[in-house]
CSV table of C-alpha atoms in Angstrom, one decimal:
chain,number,residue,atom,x,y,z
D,1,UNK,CA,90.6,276.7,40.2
D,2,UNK,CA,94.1,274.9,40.8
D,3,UNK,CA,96.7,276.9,42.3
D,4,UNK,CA,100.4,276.4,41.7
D,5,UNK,CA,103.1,276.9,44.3
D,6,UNK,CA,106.9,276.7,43.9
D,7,UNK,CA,106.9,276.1,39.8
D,8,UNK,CA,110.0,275.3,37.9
D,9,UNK,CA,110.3,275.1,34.3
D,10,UNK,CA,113.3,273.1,32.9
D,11,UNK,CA,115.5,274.3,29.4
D,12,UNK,CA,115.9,271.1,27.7
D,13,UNK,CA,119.5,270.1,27.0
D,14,UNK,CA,122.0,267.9,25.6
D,15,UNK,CA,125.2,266.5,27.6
D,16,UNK,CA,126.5,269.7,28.4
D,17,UNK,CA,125.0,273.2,28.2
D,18,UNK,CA,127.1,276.6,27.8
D,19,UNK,CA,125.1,279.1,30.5
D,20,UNK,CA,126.0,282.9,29.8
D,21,UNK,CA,126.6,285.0,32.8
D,22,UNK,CA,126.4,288.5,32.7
D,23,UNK,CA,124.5,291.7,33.5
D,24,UNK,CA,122.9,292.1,30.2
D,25,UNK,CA,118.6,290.6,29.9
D,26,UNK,CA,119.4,287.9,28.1
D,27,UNK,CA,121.8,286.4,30.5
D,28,UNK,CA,121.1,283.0,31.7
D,29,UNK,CA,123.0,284.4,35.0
D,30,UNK,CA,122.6,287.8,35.5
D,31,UNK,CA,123.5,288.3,39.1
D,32,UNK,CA,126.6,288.6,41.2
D,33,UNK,CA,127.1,286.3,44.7
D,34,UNK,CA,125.5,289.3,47.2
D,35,UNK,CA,128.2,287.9,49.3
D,36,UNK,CA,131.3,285.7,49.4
D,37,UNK,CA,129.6,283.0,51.4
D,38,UNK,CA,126.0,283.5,49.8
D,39,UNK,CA,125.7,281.8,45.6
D,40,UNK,CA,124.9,283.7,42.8
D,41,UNK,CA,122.1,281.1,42.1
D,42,UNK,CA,121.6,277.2,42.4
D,43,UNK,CA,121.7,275.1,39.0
D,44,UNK,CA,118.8,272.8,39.2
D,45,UNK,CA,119.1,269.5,36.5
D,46,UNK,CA,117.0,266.2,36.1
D,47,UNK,CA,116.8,263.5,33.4
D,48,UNK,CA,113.9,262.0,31.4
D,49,UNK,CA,114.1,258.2,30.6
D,50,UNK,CA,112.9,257.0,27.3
D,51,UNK,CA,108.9,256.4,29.0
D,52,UNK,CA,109.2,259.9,30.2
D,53,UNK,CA,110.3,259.0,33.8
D,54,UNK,CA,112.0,261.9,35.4
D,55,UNK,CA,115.1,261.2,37.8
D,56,UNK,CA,115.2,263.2,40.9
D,57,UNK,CA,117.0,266.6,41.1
D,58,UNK,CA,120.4,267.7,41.0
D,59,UNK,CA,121.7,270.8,42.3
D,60,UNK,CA,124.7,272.8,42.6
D,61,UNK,CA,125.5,276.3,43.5
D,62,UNK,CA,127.4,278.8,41.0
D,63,UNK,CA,129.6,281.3,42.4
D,64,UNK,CA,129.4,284.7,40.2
D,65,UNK,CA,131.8,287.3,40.3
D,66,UNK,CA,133.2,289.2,37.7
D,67,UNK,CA,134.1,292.2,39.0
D,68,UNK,CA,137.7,292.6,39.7
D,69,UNK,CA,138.7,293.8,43.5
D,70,UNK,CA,139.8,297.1,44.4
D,71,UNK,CA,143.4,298.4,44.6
D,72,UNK,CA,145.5,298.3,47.5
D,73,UNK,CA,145.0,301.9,48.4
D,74,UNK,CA,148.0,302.2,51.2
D,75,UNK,CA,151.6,300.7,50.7
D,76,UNK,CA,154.4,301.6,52.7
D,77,UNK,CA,158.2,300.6,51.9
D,78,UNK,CA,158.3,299.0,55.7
D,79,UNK,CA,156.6,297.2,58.2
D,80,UNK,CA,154.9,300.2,60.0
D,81,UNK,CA,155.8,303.8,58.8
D,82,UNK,CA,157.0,304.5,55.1
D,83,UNK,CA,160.4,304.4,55.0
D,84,UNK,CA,162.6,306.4,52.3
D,85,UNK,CA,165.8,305.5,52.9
D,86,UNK,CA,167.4,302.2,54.3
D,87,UNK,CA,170.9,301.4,55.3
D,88,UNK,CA,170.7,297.5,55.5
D,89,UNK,CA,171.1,295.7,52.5
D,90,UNK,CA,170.1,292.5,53.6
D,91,UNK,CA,166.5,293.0,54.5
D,92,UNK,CA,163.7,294.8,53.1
D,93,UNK,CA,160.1,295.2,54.0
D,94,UNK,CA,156.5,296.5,52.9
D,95,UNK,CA,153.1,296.5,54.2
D,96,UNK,CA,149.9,297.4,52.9
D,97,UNK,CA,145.9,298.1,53.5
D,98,UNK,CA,143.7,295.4,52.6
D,99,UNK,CA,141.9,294.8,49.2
D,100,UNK,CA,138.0,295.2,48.8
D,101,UNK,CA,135.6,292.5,47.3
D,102,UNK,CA,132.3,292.1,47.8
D,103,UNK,CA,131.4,289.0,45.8
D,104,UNK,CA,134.1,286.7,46.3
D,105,UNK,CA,136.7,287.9,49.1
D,106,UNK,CA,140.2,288.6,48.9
D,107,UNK,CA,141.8,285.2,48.4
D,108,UNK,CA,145.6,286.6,48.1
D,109,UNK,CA,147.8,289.0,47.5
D,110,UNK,CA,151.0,289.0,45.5
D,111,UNK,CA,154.0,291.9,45.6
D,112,UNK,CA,157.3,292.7,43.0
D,113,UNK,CA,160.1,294.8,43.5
D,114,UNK,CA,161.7,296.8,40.7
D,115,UNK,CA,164.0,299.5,39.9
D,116,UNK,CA,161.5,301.9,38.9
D,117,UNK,CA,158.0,302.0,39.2
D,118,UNK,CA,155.7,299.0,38.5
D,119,UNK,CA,158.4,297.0,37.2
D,120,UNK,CA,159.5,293.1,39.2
D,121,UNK,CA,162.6,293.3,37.7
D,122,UNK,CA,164.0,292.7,40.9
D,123,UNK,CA,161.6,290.0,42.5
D,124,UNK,CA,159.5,288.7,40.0
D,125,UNK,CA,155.6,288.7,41.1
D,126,UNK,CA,155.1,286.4,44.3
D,127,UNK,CA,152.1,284.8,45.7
D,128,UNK,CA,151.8,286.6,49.4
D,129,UNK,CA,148.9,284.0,50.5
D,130,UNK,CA,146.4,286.8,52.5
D,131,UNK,CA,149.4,288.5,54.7
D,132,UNK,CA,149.4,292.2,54.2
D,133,UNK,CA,153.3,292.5,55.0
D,134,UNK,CA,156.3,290.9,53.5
D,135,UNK,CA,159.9,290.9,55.1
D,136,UNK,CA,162.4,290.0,52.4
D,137,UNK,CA,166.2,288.7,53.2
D,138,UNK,CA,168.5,289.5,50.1
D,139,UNK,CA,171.3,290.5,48.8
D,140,UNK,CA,170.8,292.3,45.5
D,141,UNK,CA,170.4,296.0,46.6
D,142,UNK,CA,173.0,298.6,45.0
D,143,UNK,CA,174.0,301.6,46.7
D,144,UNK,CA,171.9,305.1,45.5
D,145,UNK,CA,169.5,302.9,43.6
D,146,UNK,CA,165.7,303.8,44.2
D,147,UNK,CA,163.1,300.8,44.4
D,148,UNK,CA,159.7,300.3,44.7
D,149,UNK,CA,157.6,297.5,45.3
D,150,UNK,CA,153.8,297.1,44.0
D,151,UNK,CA,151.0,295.4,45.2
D,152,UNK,CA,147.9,294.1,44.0
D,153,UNK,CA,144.8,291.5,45.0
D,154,UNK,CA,143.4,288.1,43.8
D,155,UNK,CA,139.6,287.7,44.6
D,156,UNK,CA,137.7,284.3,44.8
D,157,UNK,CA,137.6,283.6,41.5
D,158,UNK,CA,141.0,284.7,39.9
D,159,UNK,CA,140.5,288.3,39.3
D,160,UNK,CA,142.7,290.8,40.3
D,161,UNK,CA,143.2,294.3,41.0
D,162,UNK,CA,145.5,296.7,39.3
D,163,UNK,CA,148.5,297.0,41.1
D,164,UNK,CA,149.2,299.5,43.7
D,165,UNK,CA,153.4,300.9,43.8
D,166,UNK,CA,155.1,302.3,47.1
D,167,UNK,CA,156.8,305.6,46.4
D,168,UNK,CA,159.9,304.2,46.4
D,169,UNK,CA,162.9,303.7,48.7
D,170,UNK,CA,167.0,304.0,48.1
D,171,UNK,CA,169.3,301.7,49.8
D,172,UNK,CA,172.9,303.8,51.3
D,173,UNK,CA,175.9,302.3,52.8
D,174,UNK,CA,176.0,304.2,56.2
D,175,UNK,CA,179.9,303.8,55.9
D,176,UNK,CA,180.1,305.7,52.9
D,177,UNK,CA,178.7,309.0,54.3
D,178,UNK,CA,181.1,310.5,56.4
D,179,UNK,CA,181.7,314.3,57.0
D,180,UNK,CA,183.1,316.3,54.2
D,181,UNK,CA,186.6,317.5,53.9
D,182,UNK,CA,187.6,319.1,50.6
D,183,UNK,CA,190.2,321.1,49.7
D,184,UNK,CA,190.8,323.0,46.1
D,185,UNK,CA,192.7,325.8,44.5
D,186,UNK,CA,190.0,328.2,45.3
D,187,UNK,CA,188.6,327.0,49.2
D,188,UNK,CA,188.5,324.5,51.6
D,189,UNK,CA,185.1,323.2,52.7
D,190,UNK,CA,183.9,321.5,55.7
D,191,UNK,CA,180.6,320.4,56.0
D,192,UNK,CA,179.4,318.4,59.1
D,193,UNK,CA,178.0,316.7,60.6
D,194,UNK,CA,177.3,314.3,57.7
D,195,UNK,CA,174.6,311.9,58.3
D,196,UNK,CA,172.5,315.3,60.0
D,197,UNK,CA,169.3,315.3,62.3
D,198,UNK,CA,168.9,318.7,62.2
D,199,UNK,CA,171.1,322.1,61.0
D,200,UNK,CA,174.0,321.5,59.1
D,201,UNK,CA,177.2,323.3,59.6
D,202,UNK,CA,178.8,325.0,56.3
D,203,UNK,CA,182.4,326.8,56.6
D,204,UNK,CA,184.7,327.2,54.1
D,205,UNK,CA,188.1,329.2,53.6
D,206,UNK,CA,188.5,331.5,50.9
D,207,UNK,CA,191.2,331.9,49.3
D,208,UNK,CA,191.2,334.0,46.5
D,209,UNK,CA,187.9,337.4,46.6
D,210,UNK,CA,184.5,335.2,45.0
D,211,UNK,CA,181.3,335.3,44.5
D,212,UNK,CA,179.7,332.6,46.5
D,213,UNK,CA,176.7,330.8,46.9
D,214,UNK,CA,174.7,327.9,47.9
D,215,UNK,CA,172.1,325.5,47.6
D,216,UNK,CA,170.6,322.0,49.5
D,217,UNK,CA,168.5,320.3,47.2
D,218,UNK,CA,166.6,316.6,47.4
D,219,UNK,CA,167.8,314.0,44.8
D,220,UNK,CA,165.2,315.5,42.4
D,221,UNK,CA,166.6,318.8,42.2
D,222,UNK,CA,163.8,320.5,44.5
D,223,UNK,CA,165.3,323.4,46.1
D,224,UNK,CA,165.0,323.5,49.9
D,225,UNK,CA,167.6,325.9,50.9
D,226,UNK,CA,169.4,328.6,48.9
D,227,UNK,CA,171.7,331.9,50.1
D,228,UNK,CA,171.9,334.8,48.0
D,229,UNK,CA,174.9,335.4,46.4
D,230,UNK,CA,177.4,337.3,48.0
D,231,UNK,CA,180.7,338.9,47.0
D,232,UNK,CA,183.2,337.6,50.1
D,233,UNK,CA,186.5,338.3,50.9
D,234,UNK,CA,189.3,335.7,51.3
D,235,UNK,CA,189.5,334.4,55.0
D,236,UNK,CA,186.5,331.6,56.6
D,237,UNK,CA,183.5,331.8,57.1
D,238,UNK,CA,180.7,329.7,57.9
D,239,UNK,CA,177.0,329.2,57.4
D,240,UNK,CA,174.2,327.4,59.6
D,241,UNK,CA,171.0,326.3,57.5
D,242,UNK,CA,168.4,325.1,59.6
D,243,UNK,CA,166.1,324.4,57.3
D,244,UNK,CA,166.7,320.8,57.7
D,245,UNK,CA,164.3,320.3,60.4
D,246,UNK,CA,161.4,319.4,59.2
D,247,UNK,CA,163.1,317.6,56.2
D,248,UNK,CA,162.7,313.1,56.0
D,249,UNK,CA,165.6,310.8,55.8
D,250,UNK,CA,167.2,310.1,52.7
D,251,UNK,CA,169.7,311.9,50.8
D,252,UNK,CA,170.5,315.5,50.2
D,253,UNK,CA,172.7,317.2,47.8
D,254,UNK,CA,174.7,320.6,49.0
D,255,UNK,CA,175.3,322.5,45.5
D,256,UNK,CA,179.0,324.8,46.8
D,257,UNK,CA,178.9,327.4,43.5
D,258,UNK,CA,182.1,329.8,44.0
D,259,UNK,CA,183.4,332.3,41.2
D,260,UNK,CA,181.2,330.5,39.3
D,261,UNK,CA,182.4,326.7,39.5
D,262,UNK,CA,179.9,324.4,41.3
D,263,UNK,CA,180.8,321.1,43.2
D,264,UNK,CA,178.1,319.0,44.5
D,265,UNK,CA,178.3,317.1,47.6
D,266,UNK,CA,176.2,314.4,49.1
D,267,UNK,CA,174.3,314.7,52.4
D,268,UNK,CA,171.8,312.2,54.7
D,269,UNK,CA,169.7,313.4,56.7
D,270,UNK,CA,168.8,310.2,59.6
Protein backbone atom coordinates (compact mmCIF):
# COMPACT_ATOMS: atom_id res chain seq x y z
CA UNK A 1 0.00 0.00 0.00
CA UNK A 2 1.40 3.61 -0.81
CA UNK A 3 0.12 6.40 1.02
CA UNK A 4 -0.13 9.93 -0.26
CA UNK A 5 0.36 13.04 1.89
CA UNK A 6 -0.11 16.71 0.97
CA UNK A 7 -1.45 15.97 -2.97
CA UNK A 8 -1.94 18.78 -5.42
CA UNK A 9 -3.48 18.44 -8.73
CA UNK A 10 -2.70 21.14 -11.26
CA UNK A 11 -5.61 22.67 -14.03
CA UNK A 12 -3.58 22.87 -17.06
CA UNK A 13 -3.46 26.34 -18.66
CA UNK A 14 -2.44 28.57 -21.29
CA UNK A 15 -0.57 32.09 -20.65
CA UNK A 16 -3.21 33.46 -18.63
CA UNK A 17 -6.24 31.85 -16.95
CA UNK A 18 -9.62 33.72 -15.98
CA UNK A 19 -10.36 32.22 -12.17
CA UNK A 20 -14.14 32.82 -11.19
CA UNK A 21 -14.72 33.87 -7.64
CA UNK A 22 -17.81 33.59 -6.08
CA UNK A 23 -20.00 31.77 -3.59
CA UNK A 24 -21.67 29.59 -6.02
CA UNK A 25 -20.08 25.32 -6.40
CA UNK A 26 -18.63 25.84 -9.35
CA UNK A 27 -16.42 28.69 -8.27
CA UNK A 28 -12.81 28.36 -8.82
CA UNK A 29 -12.72 30.74 -5.50
CA UNK A 30 -15.42 30.30 -3.39
CA UNK A 31 -14.40 31.86 -0.17
CA UNK A 32 -13.99 35.28 1.36
CA UNK A 33 -10.39 36.44 3.22
CA UNK A 34 -11.71 35.17 7.08
CA UNK A 35 -9.77 38.26 7.86
CA UNK A 36 -8.13 41.38 6.50
CA UNK A 37 -4.66 40.14 7.19
CA UNK A 38 -5.50 36.33 6.55
CA UNK A 39 -5.85 35.39 2.11
CA UNK A 40 -8.78 33.99 0.71
CA UNK A 41 -6.48 31.18 -0.72
CA UNK A 42 -2.88 30.92 -2.25
CA UNK A 43 -2.54 30.43 -6.17
CA UNK A 44 -0.13 27.72 -6.71
CA UNK A 45 1.52 27.63 -10.67
CA UNK A 46 4.48 25.53 -12.25
CA UNK A 47 5.62 24.97 -15.84
CA UNK A 48 6.36 21.80 -17.94
CA UNK A 49 9.31 22.00 -20.43
CA UNK A 50 9.03 20.24 -23.67
CA UNK A 51 10.69 16.64 -21.88
CA UNK A 52 8.15 17.04 -19.19
CA UNK A 53 10.52 18.82 -16.71
CA UNK A 54 8.51 20.64 -14.16
CA UNK A 55 9.86 24.18 -12.89
CA UNK A 56 9.48 24.71 -9.21
CA UNK A 57 6.38 26.48 -7.70
CA UNK A 58 5.03 29.72 -7.72
CA UNK A 59 2.70 31.14 -5.39
CA UNK A 60 0.77 34.10 -4.62
CA UNK A 61 -1.95 34.97 -2.23
CA UNK A 62 -5.52 36.32 -3.54
CA UNK A 63 -7.38 38.64 -1.47
CA UNK A 64 -11.29 37.94 -1.75
CA UNK A 65 -13.77 40.26 -0.74
CA UNK A 66 -16.86 41.11 -2.28
CA UNK A 67 -18.97 42.11 0.12
CA UNK A 68 -19.43 45.78 0.43
CA UNK A 69 -18.80 47.43 4.08
CA UNK A 70 -21.45 48.57 6.30
CA UNK A 71 -22.93 52.07 6.58
CA UNK A 72 -21.67 54.71 8.74
CA UNK A 73 -24.45 54.23 11.28
CA UNK A 74 -23.74 57.71 13.46
CA UNK A 75 -23.04 61.13 11.78
CA UNK A 76 -23.17 64.27 13.56
CA UNK A 77 -23.10 67.83 11.78
CA UNK A 78 -19.96 68.75 14.35
CA UNK A 79 -17.05 67.57 15.89
CA UNK A 80 -18.62 66.12 19.15
CA UNK A 81 -22.52 66.71 19.74
CA UNK A 82 -24.90 67.11 16.61
CA UNK A 83 -25.29 70.47 15.99
CA UNK A 84 -28.54 72.09 14.29
CA UNK A 85 -27.82 75.42 13.88
CA UNK A 86 -24.36 77.30 13.37
CA UNK A 87 -23.66 80.95 13.39
CA UNK A 88 -20.10 80.92 11.68
CA UNK A 89 -19.94 80.78 8.19
CA UNK A 90 -16.47 80.11 7.83
CA UNK A 91 -16.07 76.76 9.33
CA UNK A 92 -18.04 73.66 9.32
CA UNK A 93 -17.61 70.33 10.87
CA UNK A 94 -18.83 66.53 11.01
CA UNK A 95 -17.86 63.36 12.61
CA UNK A 96 -18.89 59.96 12.40
CA UNK A 97 -18.84 56.10 13.78
CA UNK A 98 -16.63 53.92 12.03
CA UNK A 99 -17.41 51.59 9.08
CA UNK A 100 -17.53 47.57 9.42
CA UNK A 101 -15.58 45.07 7.21
CA UNK A 102 -14.66 41.91 8.01
CA UNK A 103 -12.75 40.74 4.92
CA UNK A 104 -10.81 43.59 3.90
CA UNK A 105 -10.85 46.58 6.44
CA UNK A 106 -11.97 50.01 6.14
CA UNK A 107 -9.33 51.61 3.88
CA UNK A 108 -11.08 55.24 3.75
CA UNK A 109 -13.73 57.22 4.04
CA UNK A 110 -15.00 60.04 1.84
CA UNK A 111 -17.90 62.93 2.81
CA UNK A 112 -20.13 65.65 0.49
CA UNK A 113 -22.02 68.42 1.50
CA UNK A 114 -25.31 69.48 -0.19
CA UNK A 115 -28.26 71.44 0.00
CA UNK A 116 -30.54 68.78 0.68
CA UNK A 117 -30.17 65.38 1.50
CA UNK A 118 -27.57 63.10 -0.19
CA UNK A 119 -26.72 65.54 -2.71
CA UNK A 120 -22.45 67.09 -2.99
CA UNK A 121 -23.74 69.95 -4.62
CA UNK A 122 -21.86 71.84 -2.31
CA UNK A 123 -18.43 69.87 -1.89
CA UNK A 124 -18.26 67.35 -4.31
CA UNK A 125 -17.31 63.79 -2.84
CA UNK A 126 -13.78 63.86 -1.04
CA UNK A 127 -11.38 61.30 -0.11
CA UNK A 128 -11.20 61.51 3.93
CA UNK A 129 -8.06 58.94 4.14
CA UNK A 130 -9.41 56.79 7.50
CA UNK A 131 -10.16 60.04 9.80
CA UNK A 132 -13.72 59.92 11.15
CA UNK A 133 -14.04 63.86 11.39
CA UNK A 134 -13.60 66.60 8.86
CA UNK A 135 -13.31 70.43 9.82
CA UNK A 136 -13.97 72.37 6.63
CA UNK A 137 -12.89 76.29 6.21
CA UNK A 138 -15.26 77.98 3.52
CA UNK A 139 -17.08 80.54 2.54
CA UNK A 140 -20.14 79.40 0.51
CA UNK A 141 -22.76 79.06 3.32
CA UNK A 142 -26.11 81.30 2.74
CA UNK A 143 -28.09 82.52 5.52
CA UNK A 144 -31.48 80.11 6.45
CA UNK A 145 -30.17 77.45 4.13
CA UNK A 146 -30.27 73.77 5.55
CA UNK A 147 -27.22 71.41 4.67
CA UNK A 148 -26.35 68.04 5.21
CA UNK A 149 -23.30 66.20 4.72
CA UNK A 150 -23.13 62.26 3.92
CA UNK A 151 -20.80 59.78 4.56
CA UNK A 152 -19.89 56.55 3.39
CA UNK A 153 -16.80 53.72 3.42
CA UNK A 154 -14.21 52.23 0.98
CA UNK A 155 -13.01 48.64 2.08
CA UNK A 156 -9.73 46.95 0.91
CA UNK A 157 -10.64 46.23 -2.27
CA UNK A 158 -12.75 49.27 -3.68
CA UNK A 159 -16.09 48.61 -2.43
CA UNK A 160 -18.04 50.89 -0.66
CA UNK A 161 -20.91 51.35 1.51
CA UNK A 162 -24.11 53.32 0.87
CA UNK A 163 -23.83 56.56 2.14
CA UNK A 164 -24.93 57.58 5.42
CA UNK A 165 -26.52 61.72 5.63
CA UNK A 166 -26.48 63.87 8.85
CA UNK A 167 -29.93 65.41 9.59
CA UNK A 168 -29.00 68.48 8.50
CA UNK A 169 -27.83 71.85 9.85
CA UNK A 170 -28.79 75.76 8.85
CA UNK A 171 -26.23 78.44 8.96
CA UNK A 172 -27.75 82.12 10.74
CA UNK A 173 -26.10 85.40 10.90
CA UNK A 174 -26.28 86.01 14.77
CA UNK A 175 -26.42 89.82 13.69
CA UNK A 176 -29.54 89.47 11.99
CA UNK A 177 -31.65 88.22 14.91
CA UNK A 178 -32.28 90.94 17.17
CA UNK A 179 -35.39 91.51 19.36
CA UNK A 180 -38.62 92.35 17.66
CA UNK A 181 -40.18 95.64 17.44
CA UNK A 182 -43.23 96.00 15.25
CA UNK A 183 -45.72 98.39 15.03
CA UNK A 184 -49.10 98.27 12.70
CA UNK A 185 -52.43 99.76 12.35
CA UNK A 186 -53.97 97.14 14.60
CA UNK A 187 -50.94 96.56 17.63
CA UNK A 188 -47.60 96.95 18.48
CA UNK A 189 -45.59 93.78 19.29
CA UNK A 190 -42.59 93.20 21.27
CA UNK A 191 -41.13 90.08 21.52
CA UNK A 192 -37.81 89.50 23.50
CA UNK A 193 -35.44 88.39 24.13
CA UNK A 194 -34.61 87.31 20.57
CA UNK A 195 -31.96 84.80 20.40
CA UNK A 196 -33.85 82.98 23.78
CA UNK A 197 -32.53 80.17 26.21
CA UNK A 198 -35.47 79.73 27.78
CA UNK A 199 -39.26 81.55 28.04
CA UNK A 200 -39.95 84.06 25.73
CA UNK A 201 -41.70 87.30 26.49
CA UNK A 202 -44.82 88.23 24.25
CA UNK A 203 -46.71 91.77 24.80
CA UNK A 204 -48.45 93.56 22.45
CA UNK A 205 -50.77 96.78 22.54
CA UNK A 206 -54.11 96.58 21.21
CA UNK A 207 -55.49 98.99 19.55
CA UNK A 208 -58.66 98.40 18.14
CA UNK A 209 -61.19 95.07 20.36
CA UNK A 210 -59.71 91.50 18.36
CA UNK A 211 -59.60 88.23 18.43
CA UNK A 212 -56.16 87.14 19.15
CA UNK A 213 -54.07 84.25 19.08
CA UNK A 214 -50.80 82.61 18.83
CA UNK A 215 -48.58 80.09 17.88
CA UNK A 216 -44.45 78.99 18.10
CA UNK A 217 -43.73 76.56 15.57
CA UNK A 218 -40.19 74.83 14.20
CA UNK A 219 -39.23 75.62 10.56
CA UNK A 220 -41.38 72.60 9.55
CA UNK A 221 -44.50 73.87 10.78
CA UNK A 222 -44.66 71.45 13.94
CA UNK A 223 -46.63 73.19 16.45
CA UNK A 224 -44.96 73.55 19.90
CA UNK A 225 -46.90 76.22 21.53
CA UNK A 226 -50.37 77.54 20.75
CA UNK A 227 -52.97 79.87 23.05
CA UNK A 228 -56.51 79.69 22.62
CA UNK A 229 -58.15 82.27 21.02
CA UNK A 230 -59.30 85.01 23.01
CA UNK A 231 -61.61 88.01 22.40
CA UNK A 232 -59.31 91.01 24.14
CA UNK A 233 -59.86 94.42 24.69
CA UNK A 234 -57.73 97.36 23.35
CA UNK A 235 -54.86 98.18 25.96
CA UNK A 236 -51.42 95.65 26.49
CA UNK A 237 -50.96 92.73 27.47
CA UNK A 238 -48.45 90.24 27.54
CA UNK A 239 -47.84 86.49 27.39
CA UNK A 240 -44.96 84.18 28.85
CA UNK A 241 -44.54 80.67 27.03
CA UNK A 242 -42.28 78.56 28.67
CA UNK A 243 -42.48 75.87 26.58
CA UNK A 244 -39.16 76.68 25.13
CA UNK A 245 -37.21 74.84 27.58
CA UNK A 246 -36.64 71.80 26.59
CA UNK A 247 -36.68 72.99 22.93
CA UNK A 248 -32.74 72.65 20.66
CA UNK A 249 -31.11 75.59 19.00
CA UNK A 250 -32.10 76.64 15.68
CA UNK A 251 -34.86 78.69 14.56
CA UNK A 252 -38.34 79.21 15.60
CA UNK A 253 -41.20 80.94 13.97
CA UNK A 254 -43.83 83.04 16.37
CA UNK A 255 -47.19 82.90 14.14
CA UNK A 256 -49.09 86.76 15.84
CA UNK A 257 -52.82 85.99 14.18
CA UNK A 258 -55.10 89.13 15.32
CA UNK A 259 -58.70 89.84 13.86
CA UNK A 260 -57.75 87.42 11.69
CA UNK A 261 -54.44 88.77 9.90
CA UNK A 262 -51.34 86.60 10.74
CA UNK A 263 -47.70 88.00 10.68
CA UNK A 264 -44.93 85.62 11.25
CA UNK A 265 -41.81 86.44 12.98
CA UNK A 266 -38.53 84.69 13.36
CA UNK A 267 -37.01 83.41 16.61
CA UNK A 268 -33.55 81.39 17.81
CA UNK A 269 -33.49 79.64 20.38
CA UNK A 270 -29.15 79.42 21.57
Amino acid sequence: MVKFDNVKVYKSRGNSETISIGGNANDDIRYQNPSSSTPSCKILSVVKDGTGNFSTEKQASANIDWTDPSAVSVITDSLSIDKDTIYIATKISSSWSSSVDANSDISSYSYALGSTPGNDDIITWTNNNKKKYVSVSTSILNVGQQYFFSVKATNGEGLESTSTISDGFMYIDPNLITNIETTNNAYQLSVYPNPFTDNINVSYKLNVNANVYLKLMDVTGRIIYSSSPQNQNTGIHSLEINAATNLAPGIYLLEMNIGGESNVYRLMKE
